[in-house]
Amino acid sequence: MSLLLISWNLRKVRILFVQSFFKLLRIKYIFLFFLLYRGTTNAFQFQDSVQYSTFNITANSINTSITIDGVFDEEAWRSSTWINRFIQREPNEGTEVSESTEACILFDTDNLYIGFRCLDSEPDKIVANEMRRDQPLLNNDFIEIYFDTYHDHRIAFFFGTNPLGAQWDGIIISDESFDQHNWDWNGVWENVSLIDDNGWYAEIRIPFKTLRFNNAEEQIWGINFARNIPRKREEAYWTPILRDYGYWGKYKLSLFGHLTGLRNIAQPEKWQIKPYTLFGIQRDIEESTEHKGKFDVGLDVKYLLTSNLTIDLSVKTDFAQVEADQEMVNLTRFELFFPEKREFFLEGASIFRFGERAFSPIIPATVLFFSRRIGLSDDNEVVPLIGGLKLTGKTDSYNIGFMNMLADKIKYVNDDGDSVSIPITNYTAFRLKKDISTNSFIGVLGLNKESLENKSFNRTFGVDANFFLSNNAQVSMFAAKTSTPDMKGKDLAFYGDFIYMDDLWTILFSQNSIQDNFNPEMGFAPRTGVRKTQINFGISPRPGILSIRQLTLFNDFNYIAKQNGELESRVIFYGLYSVFENGANGFGMLIQEYEQLDEEFEVHDDVNIQPGVYKFNYFYGEFQS
């Protein structure tokens, strides 16, 4: 690891990392060293025995109606073949699930039907306490279904539910971490769950128009099913997921089984037209203005150019029904990152993604295209959108994204009492990615923000790539340049990372250089004029003693310096996470922070942080049983 740092000629980073690294190695690793490979022999034997090509399920065609009620009393369910061999990843890799689990798939012209029977020898211990939409169900009993509809091992539609029928869905990007997936995507689907003395059951209907797939008479999709039993910390999958593929192994789409039998199914409708009319009365309470009537009309149109390419057209775009942002208190001197929740921007969002990987919970990642810049001002004021056009999808091995939006002019007074005027502005984004081999790609990005009332503009150009070196290792990189009339030179950004992850080891190294005048106004770049280095080293043995299933020790080192090498911020994590055989888990983390402030900043009215050096040490811990 230190050789990587030497190549970047960052002597201070090398010394600090080596110091923190050897702190982590003291005694703890000496004590655990002889245990590191204990219990891994069976894992490697199991890995060699898995034949993924043998995992096939055939969907049964039906011509009778199915009532979604959680009761599989229709003849179609009774006469169909249910798969019943689910394989554990945790706690006993390679053995069958401890509680009987069955799944079945039916379809008619318009819908896909999924049935789950999750029997349980102790039904009174089933955990079900979450009903909110799109909340991770990790502490509940729940099931998961993944559909790689293009069968290209790139993205998959995800659906999950628990014994209460909560809906959790999203779009999965192969081999990426949890935070990199599009969890804000909301599909249209119906489900009901039931609990009885034998276990719990889930019945699901997914309209084909909710999904995207090739225009072929006979479909072959990638698919996987999963069941989670939290009281046992048990994960089981139909297509086995090996521990040695690391924590993100469940998102390795190339390991999915195959769904066959889908014939003559309905493609999504070519046209979807959604007009809207808005009537209302509004009044500015703070300014004590009079009530004013409000009337708006608008239109959203979706057109399927091909089965793989979608055009979205919006006129007088309305975001009144969009879910509100989670409230957060910002005590830092940097902008907070809020995820996109507007439907128009969510479909195809993964195509436009370009930037750093998000690894640190404290240091936000730099991304070059951030769709919330369109229709929202820097002060989070809504900027009316006159309309726009978007094209997203793929053709052969190319992923294509194009967007052009026009935002209206607006005047307002911000929280500081300053008058702000924003002219009519055009936003354009173009993205092209070429798939290479399994999950690797190279791509380009072009962005243009331009005022129609003056000559101001901001442009961003970038190239990026991601290469898988093995099932466990990958590298990612990008280079980008911005162009702004009054900011010449020093307008480049470079990024590179390396990740290795398996059941025992986690190794991560990333380096990012952002010059002073790098100014992606359509992106999210909380810091410029810096060099960022992150190193994460973790080891997760399975000692097999003291009822410890797995013990993880990790050291996460983040170093942010100015372009001249002067230290600006440093965050070091020393962490310990343990999972016990009875399902309990404990987590503890020591965090050391260093901040160098060159100028004061205002946290709140009349609350200012003065320039200087600030150091923090704090501990976070939790235990769940």
XYZ file of C-alpha atoms in Angstrom:
625
model
C 0.000 0.000 0.000
C 2.782 2.448 0.803
C 4.237 1.965 -2.701
C 1.022 3.362 -4.144
C 1.410 6.426 -1.983
C 5.057 6.885 -2.938
C 4.012 7.003 -6.579
C 1.860 9.999 -5.724
C 4.758 11.640 -3.909
C 2.675 12.344 -0.814
C 5.165 11.768 1.964
C 2.882 13.046 4.716
C 0.083 10.765 3.660
C 2.427 7.782 3.591
C 3.744 8.396 7.087
C 0.313 8.976 8.615
C -1.212 5.944 6.956
C 1.641 3.644 7.943
C 1.331 4.849 11.540
C -2.420 4.221 11.663
C -2.057 0.938 9.801
C 0.398 -0.502 12.306
C -1.762 0.645 15.208
C -4.466 -1.580 13.794
C -2.076 -4.487 13.362
C -0.891 -4.491 16.967
C -1.833 -7.471 19.128
C -5.321 -7.750 17.581
C -4.000 -9.197 14.349
C -1.278 -11.211 16.089
C -3.956 -12.830 18.237
C -6.209 -13.495 15.262
C -3.627 -14.422 12.665
C -3.779 -18.165 13.250
C -7.570 -17.990 12.905
C -7.756 -16.169 9.582
C -8.379 -19.132 7.333
C -10.277 -21.204 9.814
C -13.527 -22.359 8.288
C -12.659 -21.238 4.750
C -11.894 -24.674 3.318
C -15.556 -25.523 2.858
C -16.107 -22.176 1.152
C -13.510 -22.867 -1.536
C -14.791 -26.415 -2.030
C -18.318 -25.059 -2.399
C -17.147 -22.412 -4.868
C -15.590 -25.057 -7.103
C -18.774 -27.149 -7.056
C -21.237 -24.445 -8.172
C -22.419 -24.820 -11.786
C -24.326 -21.618 -12.497
C -25.479 -22.775 -15.931
C -27.746 -25.337 -14.262
C -29.900 -22.741 -12.482
C -32.924 -22.343 -14.724
C -36.549 -21.639 -13.923
C -39.404 -21.697 -16.420
C -42.284 -19.261 -16.029
C -45.653 -20.926 -16.556
C -48.098 -19.240 -18.915
C -51.660 -18.847 -17.608
C -54.944 -17.696 -19.115
C -56.942 -17.386 -15.898
C -57.083 -14.507 -13.452
C -54.962 -14.390 -10.300
C -56.198 -12.608 -7.184
C -53.359 -11.004 -5.257
C -54.293 -11.945 -1.692
C -51.357 -13.974 -0.378
C -53.328 -17.224 -0.688
C -52.153 -19.549 -3.452
C -55.507 -21.232 -3.985
C -55.768 -20.828 -7.763
C -55.191 -23.914 -9.875
C -52.354 -22.127 -11.694
C -50.311 -22.010 -8.479
C -51.213 -25.541 -7.408
C -50.287 -27.137 -10.726
C -47.017 -25.247 -11.249
C -43.531 -26.318 -10.246
C -42.067 -24.433 -7.297
C -38.321 -24.153 -6.819
C -37.378 -25.218 -3.308
C -33.593 -25.357 -3.082
C -32.252 -22.161 -1.538
C -28.582 -22.104 -0.532
C -27.188 -20.233 2.449
C -24.518 -17.577 2.190
C -24.755 -16.945 5.913
C -24.247 -18.523 8.368
C -23.436 -21.912 6.767
C -22.231 -21.295 3.237
C -23.256 -24.010 0.809
C -25.927 -25.675 2.959
C -29.649 -25.461 2.301
C -31.762 -22.784 3.936
C -32.727 -23.709 7.505
C -36.436 -22.981 6.962
C -38.317 -24.417 3.979
C -38.563 -21.832 1.192
C -40.324 -22.100 -2.172
C -40.836 -19.727 -5.104
C -42.804 -19.853 -8.331
C -43.312 -17.608 -11.379
C -46.392 -17.328 -13.581
C -47.223 -14.885 -16.357
C -49.963 -13.805 -18.686
C -49.845 -11.323 -21.525
C -49.671 -8.269 -19.280
C -48.274 -9.337 -15.912
C -45.628 -11.332 -14.114
C -46.706 -13.162 -10.932
C -44.293 -14.245 -8.202
C -45.198 -16.465 -5.283
C -43.127 -17.082 -2.148
C -43.791 -19.628 0.592
C -41.543 -18.902 3.565
C -42.292 -21.628 6.086
C -40.981 -21.187 9.620
C -40.655 -23.644 12.504
C -40.996 -20.722 14.943
C -43.560 -18.393 13.355
C -43.899 -16.388 16.558
C -40.297 -15.219 16.011
C -40.917 -13.800 12.546
C -39.767 -10.163 12.527
C -42.075 -7.705 10.749
C -42.188 -4.083 11.879
C -41.677 -1.966 8.749
C -44.450 -0.683 6.479
C -42.867 2.407 4.912
C -42.165 2.440 1.190
C -38.551 1.994 0.104
C -37.139 1.466 3.571
C -34.348 -1.133 3.721
C -35.863 -4.236 5.315
C -32.569 -5.576 6.656
C -33.889 -6.040 10.207
C -37.103 -7.748 9.047
C -37.836 -11.129 7.572
C -37.983 -10.367 3.854
C -37.661 -11.784 0.375
C -35.945 -10.355 -2.702
C -36.336 -10.844 -6.452
C -33.877 -9.589 -9.079
C -34.625 -9.415 -12.831
C -31.805 -8.814 -15.317
C -34.309 -8.208 -18.112
C -31.766 -7.498 -20.855
C -29.645 -10.444 -19.684
C -26.526 -8.341 -20.174
C -25.272 -8.567 -16.559
C -25.348 -4.759 -16.267
C -28.489 -3.650 -14.427
C -31.403 -5.433 -12.764
C -34.822 -4.513 -11.410
C -35.109 -5.267 -7.704
C -38.286 -5.996 -5.718
C -38.512 -6.872 -2.036
C -41.195 -7.256 0.605
C -41.695 -8.424 4.192
C -44.519 -10.241 6.051
C -46.436 -6.936 6.336
C -46.344 -6.284 2.601
C -43.969 -3.302 2.650
C -42.675 -2.409 -0.808
C -38.960 -1.958 -1.490
C -37.716 -1.599 -5.053
C -34.878 -0.131 -7.069
C -32.519 -0.546 -9.981
C -29.338 -2.495 -9.255
C -26.015 -1.819 -10.960
C -23.886 -4.942 -11.155
C -21.049 -5.300 -8.636
C -21.624 -1.878 -7.067
C -22.007 -1.034 -3.394
C -25.395 -0.489 -1.754
C -25.238 3.316 -2.005
C -24.508 3.295 -5.747
C -27.827 1.739 -6.782
C -30.932 3.702 -7.747
C -33.145 3.164 -4.707
C -35.301 6.170 -5.646
C -36.806 4.345 -8.621
C -40.419 3.408 -7.837
C -42.078 0.829 -10.035
C -45.795 0.113 -10.264
C -46.536 -3.282 -8.710
C -48.969 -4.979 -6.346
C -48.315 -7.373 -3.480
C -49.942 -8.924 -0.413
C -48.255 -10.823 2.428
C -49.817 -13.113 5.034
C -48.596 -14.779 8.236
C -50.050 -17.991 9.673
C -49.007 -20.802 12.020
C -46.709 -22.302 9.396
C -44.795 -19.206 8.289
C -45.444 -16.331 5.925
C -46.307 -15.895 2.262
C -45.898 -13.197 -0.389
C -47.844 -12.888 -3.640
C -46.709 -10.284 -6.163
C -47.958 -8.937 -9.497
C -45.579 -6.862 -11.653
C -47.024 -5.404 -14.870
C -44.650 -5.866 -17.792
C -45.050 -2.153 -18.528
C -43.151 -1.475 -15.287
C -40.064 -3.182 -16.726
C -37.850 -2.637 -19.751
C -36.714 -5.566 -21.916
C -35.789 -6.559 -25.453
C -38.385 -6.824 -28.182
C -38.113 -10.563 -28.730
C -40.846 -13.169 -29.095
C -39.152 -15.364 -26.500
C -37.367 -13.794 -23.558
C -34.437 -15.033 -21.486
C -33.787 -12.991 -18.351
C -31.284 -13.239 -15.561
C -32.965 -13.888 -12.214
C -32.301 -14.570 -8.572
C -34.423 -15.024 -5.449
C -33.389 -14.486 -1.849
C -34.765 -14.972 1.653
C -33.480 -13.285 4.808
C -34.164 -14.548 8.348
C -32.868 -11.823 10.700
C -33.085 -13.688 14.000
C -30.536 -16.151 12.620
C -28.627 -13.623 10.534
C -29.355 -15.979 7.671
C -29.192 -15.174 3.962
C -30.207 -17.758 1.377
C -30.301 -17.506 -2.414
C -31.644 -19.642 -5.222
C -28.513 -19.045 -7.291
C -25.763 -19.378 -4.661
C -23.883 -16.214 -3.705
C -20.395 -16.974 -2.463
C -18.891 -15.227 0.529
C -15.649 -14.911 -1.367
C -17.238 -12.381 -3.728
C -17.388 -9.956 -0.814
C -20.173 -8.003 0.802
C -21.482 -6.810 -2.581
C -21.551 -10.327 -4.028
C -25.356 -10.418 -4.111
C -25.187 -7.679 -6.765
C -22.968 -9.690 -9.120
C -25.483 -10.124 -11.943
C -23.249 -12.426 -13.969
C -23.950 -15.123 -11.360
C -27.733 -15.027 -11.744
C -29.734 -17.984 -12.974
C -31.960 -17.916 -16.046
C -35.677 -17.248 -16.396
C -37.133 -18.832 -19.533
C -40.586 -19.518 -20.928
C -41.659 -15.887 -21.362
C -43.321 -15.716 -24.784
C -45.567 -13.194 -26.514
C -45.632 -10.835 -23.568
C -46.859 -7.280 -23.861
C -44.244 -4.664 -24.511
C -44.751 -1.428 -22.588
C -47.165 0.868 -24.398
C -45.514 2.999 -27.062
C -47.156 6.157 -25.749
C -47.825 7.269 -22.209
C -49.429 10.701 -21.898
C -49.986 12.373 -18.536
C -51.555 15.833 -18.687
C -52.095 17.806 -15.503
C -54.103 20.817 -14.393
C -53.337 22.683 -11.192
C -55.721 25.047 -9.414
C -54.866 26.747 -6.158
C -54.539 29.803 -3.978
C -51.204 30.952 -2.618
C -50.038 33.582 -0.144
C -46.603 34.536 1.170
C -47.090 34.451 4.953
C -43.747 36.069 5.746
C -44.417 39.001 3.414
C -48.128 39.138 4.378
C -49.152 39.374 0.754
C -52.725 38.946 -0.421
C -54.079 35.624 -1.606
C -53.456 35.005 -5.280
C -55.021 32.469 -7.561
C -52.770 29.931 -9.244
C -53.525 28.031 -12.429
C -51.152 25.807 -14.382
C -51.425 23.181 -17.074
C -48.714 20.850 -18.261
C -47.958 17.613 -20.021
C -45.600 14.654 -19.650
C -45.179 12.280 -22.584
C -43.209 9.039 -22.723
C -42.543 7.376 -26.071
C -40.754 4.061 -26.629
C -38.619 4.679 -29.687
C -37.554 1.022 -29.514
C -37.872 -1.567 -26.771
C -34.532 -0.291 -25.445
C -34.734 3.468 -26.099
C -37.161 5.814 -24.362
C -37.970 9.446 -25.130
C -39.450 11.590 -22.359
C -41.005 14.950 -23.171
C -42.146 17.390 -20.506
C -43.990 20.692 -20.919
C -44.419 22.939 -17.869
C -42.928 20.190 -15.722
C -44.760 19.769 -12.404
C -42.919 18.455 -9.348
C -45.621 19.307 -6.812
C -46.148 15.655 -5.865
C -42.473 14.852 -5.346
C -41.487 13.400 -1.972
C -39.917 16.029 0.286
C -36.233 15.853 1.152
C -35.216 14.433 4.494
C -34.543 17.311 6.863
C -30.886 17.677 7.783
C -28.924 20.152 9.883
C -25.738 21.313 8.191
C -22.973 22.194 10.650
C -20.218 22.035 8.047
C -18.926 24.634 5.626
C -19.874 22.494 2.647
C -23.097 21.874 0.777
C -25.131 18.796 1.714
C -25.923 16.145 -0.877
C -29.625 15.339 -1.327
C -30.667 12.506 -3.663
C -32.826 13.074 -6.722
C -36.484 12.142 -6.190
C -38.190 13.600 -9.285
C -39.555 10.892 -11.560
C -38.563 12.634 -14.791
C -34.881 12.445 -13.825
C -34.900 8.990 -12.206
C -35.422 6.764 -15.245
C -32.065 6.136 -16.859
C -30.252 7.956 -14.057
C -27.540 5.281 -13.892
C -26.501 6.085 -17.474
C -25.637 9.694 -16.555
C -23.651 8.760 -13.453
C -20.086 10.071 -13.657
C -17.746 10.751 -10.759
C -16.110 9.387 -7.655
C -17.384 6.322 -5.874
C -19.063 7.163 -2.576
C -17.045 5.325 0.076
C -16.908 7.647 3.081
C -19.986 8.470 5.206
C -18.414 11.818 6.129
C -16.680 13.031 2.953
C -19.151 13.364 0.042
C -18.167 12.212 -3.427
C -17.676 14.558 -6.368
C -20.081 13.866 -9.246
C -20.049 15.748 -12.529
C -23.753 15.480 -13.342
C -26.211 16.154 -10.532
C -29.746 16.501 -11.905
C -30.942 18.514 -8.903
C -29.075 21.482 -10.400
C -31.904 21.619 -12.945
C -35.030 23.264 -11.536
C -33.497 24.140 -8.161
C -31.349 27.153 -7.315
C -28.278 27.124 -5.075
C -30.588 28.340 -2.284
C -32.935 25.386 -2.924
C -35.591 27.649 -4.451
C -37.796 25.989 -7.067
C -37.021 27.278 -10.569
C -39.974 26.657 -12.945
C -39.128 24.392 -15.871
C -40.576 25.452 -19.207
C -39.992 21.969 -20.560
C -37.495 19.515 -21.869
C -36.603 16.323 -23.683
C -34.732 13.213 -22.563
C -33.515 10.134 -24.444
C -32.209 7.148 -22.471
C -31.540 3.500 -23.153
C -29.148 1.230 -24.969
C -28.484 -0.150 -28.390
C -26.226 -3.168 -28.759
C -23.295 -2.507 -26.420
C -23.818 1.260 -26.154
C -25.657 3.054 -23.350
C -26.996 6.438 -24.466
C -28.280 9.382 -22.488
C -29.299 12.808 -23.790
C -31.185 15.525 -21.953
C -32.142 19.102 -22.811
C -34.126 21.209 -20.331
C -35.173 24.871 -20.324
C -35.607 26.637 -16.978
C -37.568 29.875 -16.656
C -36.202 33.074 -15.145
C -36.884 33.757 -11.490
C -36.286 36.443 -8.870
C -36.301 35.872 -5.122
C -34.753 37.027 -1.849
C -32.498 34.469 -0.164
C -32.077 33.786 3.553
C -29.339 36.422 3.789
C -31.722 39.083 2.497
C -29.989 39.355 -0.875
C -31.979 39.695 -4.070
C -31.224 36.893 -6.535
C -32.081 36.952 -10.225
C -31.674 33.854 -12.416
C -32.103 34.241 -16.206
C -33.725 31.758 -18.572
C -31.225 28.915 -18.705
C -30.757 25.927 -20.989
C -29.275 22.682 -19.642
C -27.880 19.963 -21.912
C -26.351 16.622 -20.942
C -24.941 13.924 -23.210
C -23.627 10.550 -22.033
C -22.293 7.600 -24.000
C -20.931 4.381 -22.474
C -19.480 1.432 -24.357
C -19.781 -1.943 -22.622
C -16.571 -3.943 -22.665
C -16.439 -7.544 -21.550
C -18.257 -8.353 -18.294
C -19.218 -5.189 -16.387
C -16.353 -3.084 -17.767
C -16.936 0.081 -19.797
C -15.447 3.255 -21.225
C -17.510 6.423 -21.562
C -17.710 10.126 -22.337
C -19.779 12.939 -20.831
C -20.642 16.408 -22.120
C -22.571 19.057 -20.168
C -23.614 22.582 -21.116
C -25.376 25.190 -18.979
C -26.073 28.378 -20.895
C -28.070 31.538 -20.281
C -30.396 32.651 -23.087
C -30.321 36.259 -21.864
C -26.572 36.888 -21.717
C -23.356 35.218 -22.796
C -22.697 33.275 -19.596
C -22.142 29.532 -19.864
C -20.542 26.607 -18.098
C -19.383 23.431 -19.817
C -17.989 20.148 -18.597
C -16.290 17.409 -20.600
C -15.120 14.081 -19.258
C -13.967 10.560 -20.096
C -14.192 7.628 -17.688
C -13.640 3.891 -17.528
C -14.176 0.935 -15.237
C -12.353 -2.375 -15.615
C -12.844 -5.642 -13.747
C -9.522 -7.369 -13.187
C -11.160 -10.421 -11.589
C -14.342 -11.345 -9.739
C -12.943 -9.526 -6.706
C -10.886 -6.648 -8.101
C -11.684 -3.618 -10.210
C -10.276 -0.212 -11.119
C -12.129 2.971 -12.016
C -10.892 6.319 -13.350
C -11.956 9.578 -14.945
C -10.499 12.805 -16.338
C -12.591 15.943 -16.740
C -12.333 19.602 -17.719
C -14.679 22.545 -17.214
C -14.990 25.756 -19.183
C -16.273 29.001 -17.647
C -15.688 32.437 -19.254
C -14.100 34.121 -16.228
C -12.137 31.084 -14.991
C -9.147 30.249 -17.179
C -6.639 27.479 -16.499
C -6.402 25.077 -13.564
C -9.788 23.640 -14.570
C -9.030 19.909 -14.611
C -9.976 16.983 -12.386
C -8.554 13.455 -12.271
C -9.653 10.396 -10.315
C -8.589 6.780 -9.961
C -9.367 3.935 -7.576
C -8.614 0.280 -6.942
C -10.909 -2.092 -5.034
C -10.309 -5.645 -3.884
C -12.961 -7.363 -1.803
C -13.574 -10.940 -0.741
C -14.852 -12.579 2.421
C -11.574 -12.056 4.280
C -9.962 -8.934 2.830
C -11.138 -5.459 1.871
C -8.593 -3.182 0.211
C -9.474 0.164 -1.283
C -7.307 2.962 -2.608
C -8.511 6.133 -4.332
C -6.866 9.372 -5.408
C -8.589 12.508 -6.709
C -7.066 15.794 -7.838
C -9.442 18.737 -8.361
C -7.832 21.961 -9.516
C -8.799 25.412 -8.230
C -10.915 26.496 -11.215
C -12.636 23.181 -11.838
C -16.255 24.355 -11.814
C -18.917 21.750 -12.743
C -22.037 23.895 -12.264
C -24.262 20.973 -13.304
C -22.500 18.685 -10.842
C -21.768 18.340 -7.152
C -18.247 19.334 -6.123
C -18.192 20.518 -2.498
C -14.416 21.069 -2.583
C -12.130 22.315 -5.331
C -8.428 23.066 -5.316
C -7.707 19.871 -3.392
C -6.100 16.453 -3.624
C -8.030 13.682 -1.904
C -6.600 10.333 -0.878
C -8.526 7.473 0.691
C -7.168 4.128 1.860
C -9.337 1.469 3.433
C -7.926 -1.768 4.767
C -10.085 -4.385 6.458
C -9.792 -7.985 7.526
C -12.778 -10.186 8.423
C -11.780 -13.571 9.879
C -14.276 -16.200 10.996
C -12.620 -17.367 14.232
C -15.185 -19.976 15.250
C -14.678 -19.190 18.947
C -16.678 -17.338 21.601
C -19.765 -17.726 19.380
C -18.318 -15.139 16.977
C -19.389 -15.812 13.405
C -17.284 -13.103 11.812
C -15.093 -10.329 13.160
C -14.154 -7.315 11.034
C -11.294 -4.961 11.844
C -10.835 -1.989 9.552
C -8.872 1.209 9.169
C -10.241 3.941 6.880
C -7.874 6.816 6.150
C -9.008 10.027 4.376
C -6.550 12.813 3.601
C -7.495 16.081 1.865
C -4.753 18.544 0.984
C -4.604 21.713 -1.042
C -3.007 21.541 -4.461
C 0.269 22.718 -2.909
C 0.245 19.775 -0.482
C -0.827 21.702 2.638
C -3.110 19.609 4.842
C -6.724 20.776 4.941
C -8.686 17.839 6.389
C -7.911 14.384 7.724
C -10.361 11.747 8.941
C -9.229 8.353 10.272
C -11.586 5.550 11.304
C -10.552 2.599 13.484
C -13.416 0.145 13.492
C -14.479 -3.200 14.893
C -17.623 -5.056 13.837
C -18.651 -8.493 15.064
C -21.522 -10.798 14.180
C -22.429 -13.551 16.641
C -23.940 -16.948 15.915
C -27.188 -16.030 17.698
C -27.772 -13.118 15.305
C -26.564 -10.375 17.628
C -24.036 -7.879 16.328
C -21.856 -5.160 17.775
C -20.106 -2.210 16.224
C -17.540 0.236 17.566
C -15.568 2.946 15.826
C -13.016 5.529 16.919
C -12.920 8.588 14.656
C -10.099 11.113 14.597
C -10.645 14.331 12.650
C -8.370 17.218 11.777
C -9.623 20.441 10.143
C -7.584 23.454 9.052
C -9.764 26.562 8.535
C -8.218 29.440 6.605
C -11.232 31.712 6.994
C -14.225 31.867 9.270
C -17.579 30.478 8.284
C -21.056 31.017 9.659
C -22.812 27.991 11.118
C -25.924 29.956 12.064
C -26.936 33.544 12.663
C -24.211 35.173 14.784
C -22.456 31.807 15.226
C -19.094 31.833 13.466
C -16.219 29.377 13.499
C -12.887 31.189 13.546
C -9.836 30.280 11.442
C -7.439 27.816 12.989
C -6.714 24.132 13.515
C -9.451 21.934 15.017
C -8.996 18.353 16.173
C -11.738 15.947 17.228
C -11.726 12.455 18.681
C -14.985 10.662 19.214
C -16.325 7.156 19.548
C -19.443 5.578 18.123
C -20.796 2.210 19.182
C -23.941 0.118 19.069
C -25.124 -3.377 19.881
C -28.179 -5.192 18.527
C -29.571 -8.506 19.669
